[in-house]
mmCIF file of C-alpha atoms and ligand atoms in Angstrom:
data_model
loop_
_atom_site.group_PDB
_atom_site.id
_atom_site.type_symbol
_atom_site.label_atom_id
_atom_site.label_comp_id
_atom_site.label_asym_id
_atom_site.label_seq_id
_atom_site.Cartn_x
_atom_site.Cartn_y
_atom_site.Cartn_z
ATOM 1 C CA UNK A 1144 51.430 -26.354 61.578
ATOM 2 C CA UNK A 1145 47.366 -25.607 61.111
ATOM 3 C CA UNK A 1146 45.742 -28.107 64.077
ATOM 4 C CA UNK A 1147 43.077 -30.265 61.785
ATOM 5 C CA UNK A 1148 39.757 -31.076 63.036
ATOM 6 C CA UNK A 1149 37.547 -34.452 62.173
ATOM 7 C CA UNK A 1150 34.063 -34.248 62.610
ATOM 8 C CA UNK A 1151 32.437 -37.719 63.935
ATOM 9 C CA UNK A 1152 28.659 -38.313 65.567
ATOM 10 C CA UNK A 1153 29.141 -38.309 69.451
ATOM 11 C CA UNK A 1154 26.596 -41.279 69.882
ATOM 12 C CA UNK A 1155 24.404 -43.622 68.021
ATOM 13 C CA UNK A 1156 25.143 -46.285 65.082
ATOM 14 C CA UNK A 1157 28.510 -44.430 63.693
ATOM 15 C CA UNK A 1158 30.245 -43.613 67.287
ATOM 16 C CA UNK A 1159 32.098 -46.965 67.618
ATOM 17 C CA UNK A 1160 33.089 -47.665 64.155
ATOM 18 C CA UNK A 1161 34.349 -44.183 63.834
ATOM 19 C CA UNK A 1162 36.396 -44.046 66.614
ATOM 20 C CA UNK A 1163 37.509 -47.442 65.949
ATOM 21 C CA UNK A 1164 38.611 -46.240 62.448
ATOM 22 C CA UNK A 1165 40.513 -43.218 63.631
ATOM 23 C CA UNK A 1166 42.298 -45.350 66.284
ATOM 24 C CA UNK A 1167 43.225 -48.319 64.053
ATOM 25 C CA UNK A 1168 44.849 -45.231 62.169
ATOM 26 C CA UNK A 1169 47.383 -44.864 65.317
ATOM 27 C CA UNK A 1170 45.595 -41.958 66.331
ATOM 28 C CA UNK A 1171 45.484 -41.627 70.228
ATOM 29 C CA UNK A 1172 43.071 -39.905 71.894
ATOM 30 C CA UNK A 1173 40.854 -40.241 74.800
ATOM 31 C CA UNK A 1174 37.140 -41.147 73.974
ATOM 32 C CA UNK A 1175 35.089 -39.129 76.897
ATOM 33 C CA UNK A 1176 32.083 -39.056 75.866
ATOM 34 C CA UNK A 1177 30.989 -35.831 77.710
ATOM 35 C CA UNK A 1178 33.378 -33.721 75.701
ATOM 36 C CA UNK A 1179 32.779 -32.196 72.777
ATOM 37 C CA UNK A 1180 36.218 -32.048 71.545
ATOM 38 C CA UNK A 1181 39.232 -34.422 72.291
ATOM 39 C CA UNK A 1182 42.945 -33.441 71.038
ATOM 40 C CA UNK A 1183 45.224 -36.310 69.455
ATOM 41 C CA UNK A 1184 48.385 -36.601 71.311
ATOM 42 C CA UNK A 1185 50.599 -38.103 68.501
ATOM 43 C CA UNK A 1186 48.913 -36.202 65.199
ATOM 44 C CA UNK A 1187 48.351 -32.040 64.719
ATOM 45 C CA UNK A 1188 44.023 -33.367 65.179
ATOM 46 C CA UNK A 1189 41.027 -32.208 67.265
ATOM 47 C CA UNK A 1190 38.287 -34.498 67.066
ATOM 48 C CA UNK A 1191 34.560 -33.044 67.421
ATOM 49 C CA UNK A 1192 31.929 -34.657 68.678
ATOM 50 C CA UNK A 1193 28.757 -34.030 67.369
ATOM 51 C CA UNK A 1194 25.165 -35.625 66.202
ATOM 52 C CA UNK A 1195 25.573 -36.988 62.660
ATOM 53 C CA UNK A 1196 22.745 -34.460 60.902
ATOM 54 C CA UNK A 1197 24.991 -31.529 62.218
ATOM 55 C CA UNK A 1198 28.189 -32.852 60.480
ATOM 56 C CA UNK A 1199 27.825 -32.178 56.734
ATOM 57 C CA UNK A 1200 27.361 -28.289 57.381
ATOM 58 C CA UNK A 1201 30.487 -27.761 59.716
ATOM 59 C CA UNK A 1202 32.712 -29.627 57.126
ATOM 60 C CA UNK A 1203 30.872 -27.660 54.225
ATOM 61 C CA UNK A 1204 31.314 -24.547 56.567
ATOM 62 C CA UNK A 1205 34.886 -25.201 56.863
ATOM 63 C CA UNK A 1206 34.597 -25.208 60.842
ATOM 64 C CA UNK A 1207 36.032 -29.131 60.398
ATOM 65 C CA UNK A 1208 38.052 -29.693 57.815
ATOM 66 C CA UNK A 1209 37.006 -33.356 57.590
ATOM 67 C CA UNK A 1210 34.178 -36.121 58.795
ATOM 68 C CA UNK A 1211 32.688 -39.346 58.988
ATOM 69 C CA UNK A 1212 28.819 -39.283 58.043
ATOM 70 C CA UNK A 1213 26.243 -41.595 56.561
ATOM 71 C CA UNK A 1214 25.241 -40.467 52.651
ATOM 72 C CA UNK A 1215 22.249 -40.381 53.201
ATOM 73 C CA UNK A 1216 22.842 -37.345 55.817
ATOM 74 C CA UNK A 1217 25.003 -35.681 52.518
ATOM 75 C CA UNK A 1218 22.178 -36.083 50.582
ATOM 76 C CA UNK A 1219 19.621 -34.870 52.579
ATOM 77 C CA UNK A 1220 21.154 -31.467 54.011
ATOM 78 C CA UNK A 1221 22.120 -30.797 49.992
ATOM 79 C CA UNK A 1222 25.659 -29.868 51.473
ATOM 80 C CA UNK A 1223 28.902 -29.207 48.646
ATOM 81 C CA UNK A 1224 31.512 -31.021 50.305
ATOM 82 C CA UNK A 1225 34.405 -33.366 48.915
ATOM 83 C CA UNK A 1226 33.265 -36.758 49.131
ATOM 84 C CA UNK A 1227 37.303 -38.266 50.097
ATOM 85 C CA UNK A 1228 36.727 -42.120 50.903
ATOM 86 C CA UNK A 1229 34.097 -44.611 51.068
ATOM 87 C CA UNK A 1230 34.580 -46.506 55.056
ATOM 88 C CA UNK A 1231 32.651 -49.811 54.944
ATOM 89 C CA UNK A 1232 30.914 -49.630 57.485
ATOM 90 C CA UNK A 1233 27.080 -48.263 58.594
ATOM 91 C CA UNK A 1234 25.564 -49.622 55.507
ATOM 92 C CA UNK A 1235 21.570 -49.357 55.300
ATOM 93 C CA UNK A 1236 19.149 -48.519 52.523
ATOM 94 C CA UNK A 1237 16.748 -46.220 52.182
ATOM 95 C CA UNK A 1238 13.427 -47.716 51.505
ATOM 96 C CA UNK A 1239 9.858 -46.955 50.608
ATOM 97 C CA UNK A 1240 7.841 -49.802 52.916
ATOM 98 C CA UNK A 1241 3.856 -50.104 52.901
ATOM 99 C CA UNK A 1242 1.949 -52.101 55.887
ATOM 100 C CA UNK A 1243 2.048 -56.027 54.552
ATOM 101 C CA UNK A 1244 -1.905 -56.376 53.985
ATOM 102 C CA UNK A 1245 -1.571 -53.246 51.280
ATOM 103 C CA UNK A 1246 -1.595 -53.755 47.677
ATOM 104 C CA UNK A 1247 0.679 -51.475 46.564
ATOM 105 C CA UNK A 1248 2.813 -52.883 44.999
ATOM 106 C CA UNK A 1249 4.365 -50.806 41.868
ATOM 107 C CA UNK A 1250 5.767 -47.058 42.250
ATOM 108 C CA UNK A 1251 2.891 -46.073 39.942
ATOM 109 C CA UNK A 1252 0.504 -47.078 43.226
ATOM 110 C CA UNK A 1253 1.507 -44.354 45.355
ATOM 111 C CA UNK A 1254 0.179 -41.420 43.026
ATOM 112 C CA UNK A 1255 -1.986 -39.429 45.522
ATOM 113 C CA UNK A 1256 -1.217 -41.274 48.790
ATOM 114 C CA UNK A 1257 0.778 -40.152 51.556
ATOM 115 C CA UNK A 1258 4.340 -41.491 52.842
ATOM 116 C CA UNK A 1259 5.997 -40.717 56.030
ATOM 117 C CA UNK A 1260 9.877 -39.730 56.358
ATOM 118 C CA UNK A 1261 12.408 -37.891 58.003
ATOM 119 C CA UNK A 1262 14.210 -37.596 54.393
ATOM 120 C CA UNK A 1263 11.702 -35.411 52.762
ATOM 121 C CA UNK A 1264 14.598 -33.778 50.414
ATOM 122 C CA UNK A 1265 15.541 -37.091 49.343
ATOM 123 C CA UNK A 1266 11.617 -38.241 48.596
ATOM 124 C CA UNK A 1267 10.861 -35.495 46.629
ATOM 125 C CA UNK A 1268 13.949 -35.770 44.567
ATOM 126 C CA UNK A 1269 12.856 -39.764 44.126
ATOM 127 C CA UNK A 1270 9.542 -39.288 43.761
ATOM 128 C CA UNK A 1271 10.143 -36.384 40.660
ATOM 129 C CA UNK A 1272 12.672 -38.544 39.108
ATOM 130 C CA UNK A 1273 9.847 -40.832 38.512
ATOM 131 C CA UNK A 1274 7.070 -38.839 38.280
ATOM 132 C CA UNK A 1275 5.111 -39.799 40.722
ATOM 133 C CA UNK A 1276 2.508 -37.655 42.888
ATOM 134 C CA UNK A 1277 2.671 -38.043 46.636
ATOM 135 C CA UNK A 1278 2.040 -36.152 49.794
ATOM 136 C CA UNK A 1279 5.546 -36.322 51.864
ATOM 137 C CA UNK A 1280 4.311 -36.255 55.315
ATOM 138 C CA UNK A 1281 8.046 -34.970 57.723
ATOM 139 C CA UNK A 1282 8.354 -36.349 60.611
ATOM 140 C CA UNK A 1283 11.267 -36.519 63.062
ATOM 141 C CA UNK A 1284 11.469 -39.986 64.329
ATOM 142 C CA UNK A 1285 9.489 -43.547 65.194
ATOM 143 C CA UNK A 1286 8.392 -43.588 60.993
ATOM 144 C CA UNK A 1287 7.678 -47.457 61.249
ATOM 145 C CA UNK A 1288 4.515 -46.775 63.683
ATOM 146 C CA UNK A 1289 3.145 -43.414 61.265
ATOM 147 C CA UNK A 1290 0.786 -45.905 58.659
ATOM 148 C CA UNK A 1291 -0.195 -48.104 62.241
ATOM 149 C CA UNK A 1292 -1.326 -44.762 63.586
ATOM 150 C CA UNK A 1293 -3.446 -44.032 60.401
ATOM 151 C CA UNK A 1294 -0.812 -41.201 59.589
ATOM 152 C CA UNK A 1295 0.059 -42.407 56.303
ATOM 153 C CA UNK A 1296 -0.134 -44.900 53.807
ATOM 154 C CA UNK A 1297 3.425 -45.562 53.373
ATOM 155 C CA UNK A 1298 7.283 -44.747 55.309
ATOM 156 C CA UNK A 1299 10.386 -44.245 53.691
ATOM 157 C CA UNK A 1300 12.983 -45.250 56.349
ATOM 158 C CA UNK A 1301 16.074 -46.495 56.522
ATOM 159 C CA UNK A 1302 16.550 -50.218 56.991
ATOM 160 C CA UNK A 1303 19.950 -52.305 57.668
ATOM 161 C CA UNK A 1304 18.280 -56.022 58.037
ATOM 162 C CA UNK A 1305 14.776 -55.366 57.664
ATOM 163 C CA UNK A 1306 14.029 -56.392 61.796
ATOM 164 C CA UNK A 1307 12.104 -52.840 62.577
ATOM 165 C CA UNK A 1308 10.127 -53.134 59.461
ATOM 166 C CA UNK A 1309 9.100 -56.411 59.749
ATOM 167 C CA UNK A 1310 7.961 -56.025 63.493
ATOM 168 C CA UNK A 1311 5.802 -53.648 62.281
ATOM 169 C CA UNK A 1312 4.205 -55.370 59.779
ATOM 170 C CA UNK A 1313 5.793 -53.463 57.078
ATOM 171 C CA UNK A 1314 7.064 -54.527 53.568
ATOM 172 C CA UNK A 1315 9.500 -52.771 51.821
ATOM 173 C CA UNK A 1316 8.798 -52.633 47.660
ATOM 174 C CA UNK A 1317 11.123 -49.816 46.609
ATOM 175 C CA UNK A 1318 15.006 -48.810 46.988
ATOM 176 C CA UNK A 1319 15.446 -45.162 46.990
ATOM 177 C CA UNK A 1320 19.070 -45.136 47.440
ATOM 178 C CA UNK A 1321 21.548 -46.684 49.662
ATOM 179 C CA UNK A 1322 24.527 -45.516 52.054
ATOM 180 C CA UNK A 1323 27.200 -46.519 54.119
ATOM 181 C CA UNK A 1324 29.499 -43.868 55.995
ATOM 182 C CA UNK A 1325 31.752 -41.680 53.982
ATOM 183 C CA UNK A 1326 34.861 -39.812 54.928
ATOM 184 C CA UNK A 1327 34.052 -36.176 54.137
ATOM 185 C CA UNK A 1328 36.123 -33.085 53.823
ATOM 186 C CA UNK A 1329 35.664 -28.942 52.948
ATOM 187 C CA UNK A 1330 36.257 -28.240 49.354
ATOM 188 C CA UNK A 1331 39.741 -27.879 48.824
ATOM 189 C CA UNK A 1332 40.790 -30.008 52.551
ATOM 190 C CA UNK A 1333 42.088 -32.551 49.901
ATOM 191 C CA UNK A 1334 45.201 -30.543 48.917
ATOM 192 C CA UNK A 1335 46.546 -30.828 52.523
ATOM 193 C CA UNK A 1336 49.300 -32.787 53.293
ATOM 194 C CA UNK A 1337 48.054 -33.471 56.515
ATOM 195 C CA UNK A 1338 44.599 -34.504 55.036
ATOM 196 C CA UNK A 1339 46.182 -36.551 52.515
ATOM 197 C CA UNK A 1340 48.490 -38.353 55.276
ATOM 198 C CA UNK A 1341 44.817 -39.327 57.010
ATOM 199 C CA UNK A 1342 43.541 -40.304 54.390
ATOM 200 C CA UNK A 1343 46.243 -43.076 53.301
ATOM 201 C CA UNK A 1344 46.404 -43.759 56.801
ATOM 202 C CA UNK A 1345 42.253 -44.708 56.288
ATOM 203 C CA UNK A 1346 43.453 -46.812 53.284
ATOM 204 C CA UNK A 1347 45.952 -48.930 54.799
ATOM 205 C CA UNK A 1348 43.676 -49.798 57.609
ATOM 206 C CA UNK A 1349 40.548 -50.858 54.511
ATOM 207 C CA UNK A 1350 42.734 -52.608 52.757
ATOM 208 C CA UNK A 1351 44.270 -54.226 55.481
ATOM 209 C CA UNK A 1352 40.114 -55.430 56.729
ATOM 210 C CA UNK A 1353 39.321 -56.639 53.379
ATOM 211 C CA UNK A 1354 42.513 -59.561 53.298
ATOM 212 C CA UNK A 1355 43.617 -62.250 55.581
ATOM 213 C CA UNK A 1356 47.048 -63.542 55.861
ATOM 214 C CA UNK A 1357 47.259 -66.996 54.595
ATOM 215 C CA UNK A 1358 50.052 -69.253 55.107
ATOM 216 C CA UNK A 1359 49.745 -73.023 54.053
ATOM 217 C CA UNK A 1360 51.840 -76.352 53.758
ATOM 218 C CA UNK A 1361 51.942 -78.080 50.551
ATOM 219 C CA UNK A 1362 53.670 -80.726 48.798
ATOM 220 C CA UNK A 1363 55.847 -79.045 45.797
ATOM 221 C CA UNK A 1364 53.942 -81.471 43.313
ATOM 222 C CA UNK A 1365 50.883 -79.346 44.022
ATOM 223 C CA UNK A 1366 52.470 -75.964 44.084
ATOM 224 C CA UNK A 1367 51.432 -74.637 40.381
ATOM 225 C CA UNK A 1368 47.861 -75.535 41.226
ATOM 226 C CA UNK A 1369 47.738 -73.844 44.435
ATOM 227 C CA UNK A 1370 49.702 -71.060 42.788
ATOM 228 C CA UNK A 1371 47.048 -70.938 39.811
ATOM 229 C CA UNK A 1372 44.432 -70.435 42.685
ATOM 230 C CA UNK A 1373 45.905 -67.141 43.777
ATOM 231 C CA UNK A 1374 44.851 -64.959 41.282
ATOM 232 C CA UNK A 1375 45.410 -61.434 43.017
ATOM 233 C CA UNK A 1376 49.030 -62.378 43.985
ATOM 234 C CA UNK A 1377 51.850 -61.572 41.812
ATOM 235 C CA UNK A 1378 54.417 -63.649 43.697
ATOM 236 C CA UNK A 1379 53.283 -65.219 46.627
ATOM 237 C CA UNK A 1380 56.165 -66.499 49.039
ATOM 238 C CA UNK A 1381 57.285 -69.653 48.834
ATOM 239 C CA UNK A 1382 59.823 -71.321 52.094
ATOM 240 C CA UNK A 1383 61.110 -74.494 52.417
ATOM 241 C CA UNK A 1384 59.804 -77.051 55.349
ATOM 242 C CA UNK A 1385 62.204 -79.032 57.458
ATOM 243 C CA UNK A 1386 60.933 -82.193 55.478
ATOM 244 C CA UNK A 1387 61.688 -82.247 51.902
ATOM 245 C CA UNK A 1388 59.585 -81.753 49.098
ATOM 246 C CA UNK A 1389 57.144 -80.152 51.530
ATOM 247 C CA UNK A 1390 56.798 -76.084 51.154
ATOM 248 C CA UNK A 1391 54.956 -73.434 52.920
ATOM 249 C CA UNK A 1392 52.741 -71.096 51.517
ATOM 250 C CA UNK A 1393 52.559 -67.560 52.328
ATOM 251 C CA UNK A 1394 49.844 -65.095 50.770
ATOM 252 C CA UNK A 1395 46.685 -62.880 51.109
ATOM 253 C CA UNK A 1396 43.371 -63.528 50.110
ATOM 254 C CA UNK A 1397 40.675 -61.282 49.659
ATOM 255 C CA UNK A 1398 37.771 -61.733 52.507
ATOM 256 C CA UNK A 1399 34.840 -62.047 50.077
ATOM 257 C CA UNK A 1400 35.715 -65.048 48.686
ATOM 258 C CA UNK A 1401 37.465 -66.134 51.787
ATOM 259 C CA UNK A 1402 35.379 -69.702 52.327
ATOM 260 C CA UNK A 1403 35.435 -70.519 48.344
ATOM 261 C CA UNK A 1404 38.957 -69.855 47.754
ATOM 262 C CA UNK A 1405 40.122 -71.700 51.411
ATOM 263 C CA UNK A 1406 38.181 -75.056 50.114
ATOM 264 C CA UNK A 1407 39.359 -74.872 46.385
ATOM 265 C CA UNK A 1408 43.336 -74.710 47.868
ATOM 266 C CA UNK A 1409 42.311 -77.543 50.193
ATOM 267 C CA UNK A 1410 40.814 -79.399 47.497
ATOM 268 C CA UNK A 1411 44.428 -78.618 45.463
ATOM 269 C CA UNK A 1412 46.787 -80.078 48.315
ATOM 270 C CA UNK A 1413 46.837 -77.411 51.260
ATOM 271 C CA UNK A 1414 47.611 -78.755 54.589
ATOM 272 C CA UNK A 1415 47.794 -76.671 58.003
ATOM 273 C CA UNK A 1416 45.962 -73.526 56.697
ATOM 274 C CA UNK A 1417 46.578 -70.728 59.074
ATOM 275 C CA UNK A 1418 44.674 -67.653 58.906
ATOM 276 C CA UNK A 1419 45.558 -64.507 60.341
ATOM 277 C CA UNK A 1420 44.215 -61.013 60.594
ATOM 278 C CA UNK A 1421 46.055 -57.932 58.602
ATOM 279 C CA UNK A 1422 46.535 -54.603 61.108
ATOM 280 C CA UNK A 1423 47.909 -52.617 57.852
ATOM 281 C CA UNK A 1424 48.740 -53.073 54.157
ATOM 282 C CA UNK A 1425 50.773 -50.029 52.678
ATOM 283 C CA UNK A 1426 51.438 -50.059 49.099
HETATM 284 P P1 LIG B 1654 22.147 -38.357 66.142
HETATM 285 O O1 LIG B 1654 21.854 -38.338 67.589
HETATM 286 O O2 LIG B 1654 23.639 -38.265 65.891
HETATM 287 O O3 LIG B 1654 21.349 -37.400 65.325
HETATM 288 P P2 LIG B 1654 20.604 -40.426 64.751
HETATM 289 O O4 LIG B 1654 19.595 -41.015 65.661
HETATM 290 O O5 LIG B 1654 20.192 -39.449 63.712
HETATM 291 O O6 LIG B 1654 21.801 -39.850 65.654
HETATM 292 P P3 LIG B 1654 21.638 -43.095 64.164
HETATM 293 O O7 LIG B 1654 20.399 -43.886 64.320
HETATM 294 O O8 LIG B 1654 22.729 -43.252 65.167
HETATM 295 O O9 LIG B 1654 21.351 -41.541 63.930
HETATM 296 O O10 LIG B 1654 22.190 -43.434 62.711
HETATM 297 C C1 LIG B 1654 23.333 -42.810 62.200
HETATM 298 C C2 LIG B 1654 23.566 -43.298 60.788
HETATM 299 O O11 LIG B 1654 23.787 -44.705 60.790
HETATM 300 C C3 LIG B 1654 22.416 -43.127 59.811
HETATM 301 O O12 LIG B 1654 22.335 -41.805 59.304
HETATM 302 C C4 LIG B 1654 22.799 -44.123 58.721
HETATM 303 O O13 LIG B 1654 23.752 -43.559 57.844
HETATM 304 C C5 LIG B 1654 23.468 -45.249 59.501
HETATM 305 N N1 LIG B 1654 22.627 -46.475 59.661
HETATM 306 C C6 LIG B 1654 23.037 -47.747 59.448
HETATM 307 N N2 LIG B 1654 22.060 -48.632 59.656
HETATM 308 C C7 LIG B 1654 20.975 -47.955 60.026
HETATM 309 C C8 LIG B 1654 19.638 -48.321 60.389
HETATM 310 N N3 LIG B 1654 19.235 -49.580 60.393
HETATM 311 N N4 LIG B 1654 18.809 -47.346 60.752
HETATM 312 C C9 LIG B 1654 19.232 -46.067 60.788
HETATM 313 N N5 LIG B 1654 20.476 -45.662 60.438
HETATM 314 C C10 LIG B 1654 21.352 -46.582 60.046
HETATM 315 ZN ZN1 LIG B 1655 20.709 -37.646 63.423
#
């Protein structure tokens, strides 16, 4: 059987999330982060180590058949690969941001001043889209200090909570797109069985992150309303308590609404709410 191999950044904001991904998956491998490649004992996969903006050409190449990169990394190296499953995780925007004193403060401003970036590909797409004339100044890192420095008048940088920005006296004013990491593979990888079998294996573990395991007391008087509160659950299980009239409650609940839902079924009659983490839902 063909040996896959899974492309993930060797250090930096994706490392831990990815590896934490591929081991929730039951993959087991050892994490050294001098080598460039580590073999999975208990799957037919190499993982490869490598730094993120290398990724989206060795999957498009076909030298890894799959990997875990940021969009915005897709987007900027222009690469035609199969986009296989969003990951939830390493979510950021990219921004346009101009120093806080500056009065810029429509996209129609920054005809014929310069911005700063290390995503010139995706600028210039941005900037044609809506017609608008400015000098893309590339540079390869530190873009928050480039308009401090009298380098240009704006960045266009990506931002997660807005901390670097701000520290710098920067504002952002304009969303150019935004990312989170995406599992990746070479055109075709998704008619493997093997791929396929990681990639349900990457569902499980999602789905399993975005419920909790709910199980609750309640007096049988109040068991249609707490029932009516449960939207997303066909059937939930329902087990009798030691004292009667009194049954327990067993469901999942989505994690979004998580504090909403938990203080409507309170309000309804829940009593002894235990929560619990999910490891893996397979449907
Ligand atoms: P490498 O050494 O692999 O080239 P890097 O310095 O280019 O690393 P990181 O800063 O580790 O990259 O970011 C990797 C990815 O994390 C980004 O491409 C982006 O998709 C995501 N990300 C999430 N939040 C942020 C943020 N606040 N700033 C930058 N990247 C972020
Ligand atoms: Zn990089």
């Amino acid at each position: 059987m063909k040996t896959l191999k899974i492309a993930i950044q060797k250090s930096g904001r994706l490392n831990e999330k990815s590896v934490e991904l591929l081991k929730n998956c039951g993959l087991n491998f050892e994490n050294y982060k001098s080598s460039l490649i580590s073999p999975v004992s208990n799957f037919p996969l190499e993982i490869l180590f490598l730094r993120d903006d290398d990724i989206p050409e060795y999957v498009q190449d076909g030298i890894a058949d799959l990997g875990i990169v940021g969009e915005n990394v897709i987007q900027e190296t222009e690469v035609d690969v199969a986009y296989l499953q969003k990951l939830g995780f390493g979510k950021c925007s990219l921004k346009i941001a101009v120093p806080n004193n500056n009065q810029i403060q429509q996209l129609s401003q920054l005809n014929g001043k310069s911005i700063a970036t290390t995503y010139p590909v995706i600028l210039d797409k941005f900037l044609k889209k809506n017609a608008i004339q400015a000098e893309i100044r590339t540079i390869s890192g530190s873009v928050e200090i480039s308009p401090g420095l009298g380098l240009s008048d704006a960045i266009c940088d990506l931002v997660s909570t807005g901390g670097t920005l701000k520290s710098n006296g920067l504002t952002a004013f304009a969303d150019v797109m935004s990312s989170e990491a995406v599992l990746i593979g070479s055109k075709g990888s998704e008619n493997s069985d093997l791929v396929q079998e990681l990639i349900q294996r990457v569902q499980s573990v999602l789905r399993a992150k975005e419920t909790k395991y709910v199980v609750l007391n309640v007096h049988r008087d109040s068991l249609p309303a707490i029932i009516a509160l449960l939207p997303g659950v066909k059937s939930p299980s329902v087990v009798s308590l030691a004292e009667e009239n009194w049954v327990a409650v067993h469901t999942v609940i989505p994690e979004r609404d998580f504090w909403d839902r938990i203080s409507q079924l309170k309000q309804a009659g829940a009593q002894g709410i235990v929560v619990m983490p999910i490891e893996k839902i397979i449907l």
